CSV table of C-alpha atoms in Angstrom, one decimal:
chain,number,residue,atom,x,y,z
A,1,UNK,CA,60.4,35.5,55.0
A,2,UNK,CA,58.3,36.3,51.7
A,3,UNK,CA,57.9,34.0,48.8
A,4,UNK,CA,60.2,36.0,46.7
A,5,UNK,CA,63.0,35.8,48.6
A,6,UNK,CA,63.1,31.6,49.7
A,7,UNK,CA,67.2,31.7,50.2
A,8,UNK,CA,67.0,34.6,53.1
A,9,UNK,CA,69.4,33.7,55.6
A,10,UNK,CA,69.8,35.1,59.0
A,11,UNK,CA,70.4,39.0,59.0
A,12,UNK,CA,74.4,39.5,59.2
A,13,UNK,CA,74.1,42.6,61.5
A,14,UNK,CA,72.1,41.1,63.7
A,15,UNK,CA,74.6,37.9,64.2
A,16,UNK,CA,77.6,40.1,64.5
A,17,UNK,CA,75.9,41.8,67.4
A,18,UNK,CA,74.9,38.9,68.8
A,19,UNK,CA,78.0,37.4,68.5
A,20,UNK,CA,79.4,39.8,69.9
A,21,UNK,CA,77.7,40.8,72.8
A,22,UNK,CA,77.9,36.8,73.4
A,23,UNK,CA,81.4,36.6,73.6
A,24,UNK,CA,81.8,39.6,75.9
A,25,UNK,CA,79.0,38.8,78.3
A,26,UNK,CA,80.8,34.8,78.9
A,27,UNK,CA,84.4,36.7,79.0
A,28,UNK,CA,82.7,39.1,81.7
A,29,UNK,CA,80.5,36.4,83.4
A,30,UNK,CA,83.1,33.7,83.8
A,31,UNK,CA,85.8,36.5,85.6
A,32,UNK,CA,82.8,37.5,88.0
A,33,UNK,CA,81.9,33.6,88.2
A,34,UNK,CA,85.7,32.7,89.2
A,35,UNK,CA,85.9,35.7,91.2
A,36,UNK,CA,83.0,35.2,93.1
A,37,UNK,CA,84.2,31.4,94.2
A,38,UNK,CA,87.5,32.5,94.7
A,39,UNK,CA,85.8,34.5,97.2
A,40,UNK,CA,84.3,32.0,98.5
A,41,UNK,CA,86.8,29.8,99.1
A,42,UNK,CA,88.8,31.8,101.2
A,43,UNK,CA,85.7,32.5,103.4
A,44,UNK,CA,85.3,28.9,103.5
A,45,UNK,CA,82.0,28.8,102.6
A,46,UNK,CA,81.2,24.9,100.7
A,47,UNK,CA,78.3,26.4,98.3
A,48,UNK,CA,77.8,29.8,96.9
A,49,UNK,CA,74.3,29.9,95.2
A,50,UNK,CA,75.1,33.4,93.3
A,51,UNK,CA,78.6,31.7,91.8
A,52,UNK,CA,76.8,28.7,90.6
A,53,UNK,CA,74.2,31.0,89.3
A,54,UNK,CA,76.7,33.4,87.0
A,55,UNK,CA,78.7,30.1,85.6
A,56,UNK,CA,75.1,29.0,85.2
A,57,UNK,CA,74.5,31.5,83.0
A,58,UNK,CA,77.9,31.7,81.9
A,59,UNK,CA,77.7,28.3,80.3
A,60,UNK,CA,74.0,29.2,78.6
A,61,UNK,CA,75.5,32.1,76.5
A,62,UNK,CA,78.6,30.3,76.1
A,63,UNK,CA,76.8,27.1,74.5
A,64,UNK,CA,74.8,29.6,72.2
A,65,UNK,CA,77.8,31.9,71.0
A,66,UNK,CA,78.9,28.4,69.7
A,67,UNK,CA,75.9,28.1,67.4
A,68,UNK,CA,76.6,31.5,66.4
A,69,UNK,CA,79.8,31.0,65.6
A,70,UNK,CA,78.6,28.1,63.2
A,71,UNK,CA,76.7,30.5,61.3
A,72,UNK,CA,79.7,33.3,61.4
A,73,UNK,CA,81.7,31.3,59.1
A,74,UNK,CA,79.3,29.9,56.9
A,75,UNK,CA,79.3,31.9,53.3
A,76,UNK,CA,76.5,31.7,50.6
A,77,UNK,CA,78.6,28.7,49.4
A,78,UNK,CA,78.5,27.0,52.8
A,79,UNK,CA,75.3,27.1,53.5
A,80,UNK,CA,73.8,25.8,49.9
A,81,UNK,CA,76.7,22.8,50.1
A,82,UNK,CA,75.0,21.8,53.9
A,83,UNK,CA,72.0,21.7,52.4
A,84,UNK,CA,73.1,20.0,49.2
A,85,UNK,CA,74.5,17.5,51.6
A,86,UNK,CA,71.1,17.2,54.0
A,87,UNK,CA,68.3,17.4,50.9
A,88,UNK,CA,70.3,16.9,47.6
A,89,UNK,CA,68.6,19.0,45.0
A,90,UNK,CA,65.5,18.8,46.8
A,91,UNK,CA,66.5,22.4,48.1
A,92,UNK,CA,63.4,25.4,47.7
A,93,UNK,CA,64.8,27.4,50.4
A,94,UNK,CA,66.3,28.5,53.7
A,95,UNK,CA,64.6,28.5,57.0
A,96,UNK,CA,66.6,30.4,59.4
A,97,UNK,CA,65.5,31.4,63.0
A,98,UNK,CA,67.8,33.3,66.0
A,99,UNK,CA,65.1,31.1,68.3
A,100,UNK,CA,66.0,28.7,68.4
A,101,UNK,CA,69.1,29.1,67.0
A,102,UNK,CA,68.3,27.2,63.6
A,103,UNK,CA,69.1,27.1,60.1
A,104,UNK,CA,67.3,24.5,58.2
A,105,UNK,CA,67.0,23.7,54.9
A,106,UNK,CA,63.5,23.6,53.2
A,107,UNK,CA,62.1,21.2,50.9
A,108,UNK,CA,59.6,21.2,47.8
A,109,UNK,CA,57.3,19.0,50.0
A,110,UNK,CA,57.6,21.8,52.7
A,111,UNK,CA,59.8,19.2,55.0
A,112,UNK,CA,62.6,21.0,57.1
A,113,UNK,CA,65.9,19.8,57.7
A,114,UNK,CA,68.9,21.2,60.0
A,115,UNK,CA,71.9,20.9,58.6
A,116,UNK,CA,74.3,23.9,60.3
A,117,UNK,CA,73.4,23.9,63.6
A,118,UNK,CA,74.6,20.9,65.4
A,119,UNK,CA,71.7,18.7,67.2
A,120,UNK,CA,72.8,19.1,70.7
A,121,UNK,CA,72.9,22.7,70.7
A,122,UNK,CA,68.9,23.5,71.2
A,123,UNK,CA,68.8,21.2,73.6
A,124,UNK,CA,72.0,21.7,75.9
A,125,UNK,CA,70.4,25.6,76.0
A,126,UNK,CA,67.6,24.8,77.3
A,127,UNK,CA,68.5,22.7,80.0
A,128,UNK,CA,71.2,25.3,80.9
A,129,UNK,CA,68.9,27.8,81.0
A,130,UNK,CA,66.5,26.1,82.7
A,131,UNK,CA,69.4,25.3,85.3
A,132,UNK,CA,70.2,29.1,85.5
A,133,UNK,CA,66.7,29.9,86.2
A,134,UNK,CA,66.6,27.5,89.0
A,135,UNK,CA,69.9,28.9,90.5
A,136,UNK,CA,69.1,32.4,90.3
A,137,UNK,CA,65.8,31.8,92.5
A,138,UNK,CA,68.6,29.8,94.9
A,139,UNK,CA,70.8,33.1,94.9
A,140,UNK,CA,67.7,35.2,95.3
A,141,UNK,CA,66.2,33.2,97.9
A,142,UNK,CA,69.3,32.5,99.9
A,143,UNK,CA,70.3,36.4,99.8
A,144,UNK,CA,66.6,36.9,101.3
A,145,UNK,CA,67.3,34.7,103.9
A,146,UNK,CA,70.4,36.7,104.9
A,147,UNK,CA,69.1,39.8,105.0
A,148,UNK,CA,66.0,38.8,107.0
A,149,UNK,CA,68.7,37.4,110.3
């Protein structure tokens, strides 16, 4: 963001195809998630690492459409009222970032305050995605295991 332009917010064509792309990939993870324990179920199996894995993932995407979808439907208007209503007339500009997902609201003093996005969002990410991480290496590791017998 440049000095000349301090009320840049996050690039519309980008969010549309994230957006976008977000909704489709849950839509498409949570049939192949259901699917899969379906599946499962009738094989009587009590765990299926690759299941937990896609919902995983699944729920990861899921919970970060939702902070897209916050910034969807927030106009010009929107966006200076929530930060009217975080940093009064203390407002110099936006600071927006896809990484996390963040749209804060900058300050003459240089102080940055969220005031879109809500709190939980970042956070709930990360531990999902740390989660998905964890049982992918399951699924990979347990699919090893059953190739090598």
């Amino acid at each position: 963001m440049s000095g000349d332009e301090p009320y840049t917010a996050h690039d519309g064509a980008l969010l549309l195809v994230l957006l976008l792309a977000g909704v489709i990939t849950v839509l498409c993870l949570t049939v192949q998630g259901i699917k899969r324990l379906v599946r499962a179920g009738r094989k009587k199996e009590t765990f299926t690492a690759r299941s937990a894995a896609l919902l995983a993932w699944d729920a990861t995407i899921a919970m970060y459409t939702w902070g897209l979808l916050h910034l969807f439907f927030l106009d010009d208007y929107g966006r200076s009222q929530a930060c009217n209503e975080s940093v009064g007339d203390k407002l110099s500009g936006y600071d927006p970032s896809f990484v996390p997902l963040h749209f804060g609201c900058r300050t003459g003093d240089g102080r940055v305050v969220e005031a879109v996005i809500p709190s939980y969002l970042n956070p709930a990410v990360a531990v999902l995605g740390v989660c998905s991480l964890v049982l992918t290496g399951l699924a990979i590791a347990h699919h090893k295991k059953d190739t090598d017998t």
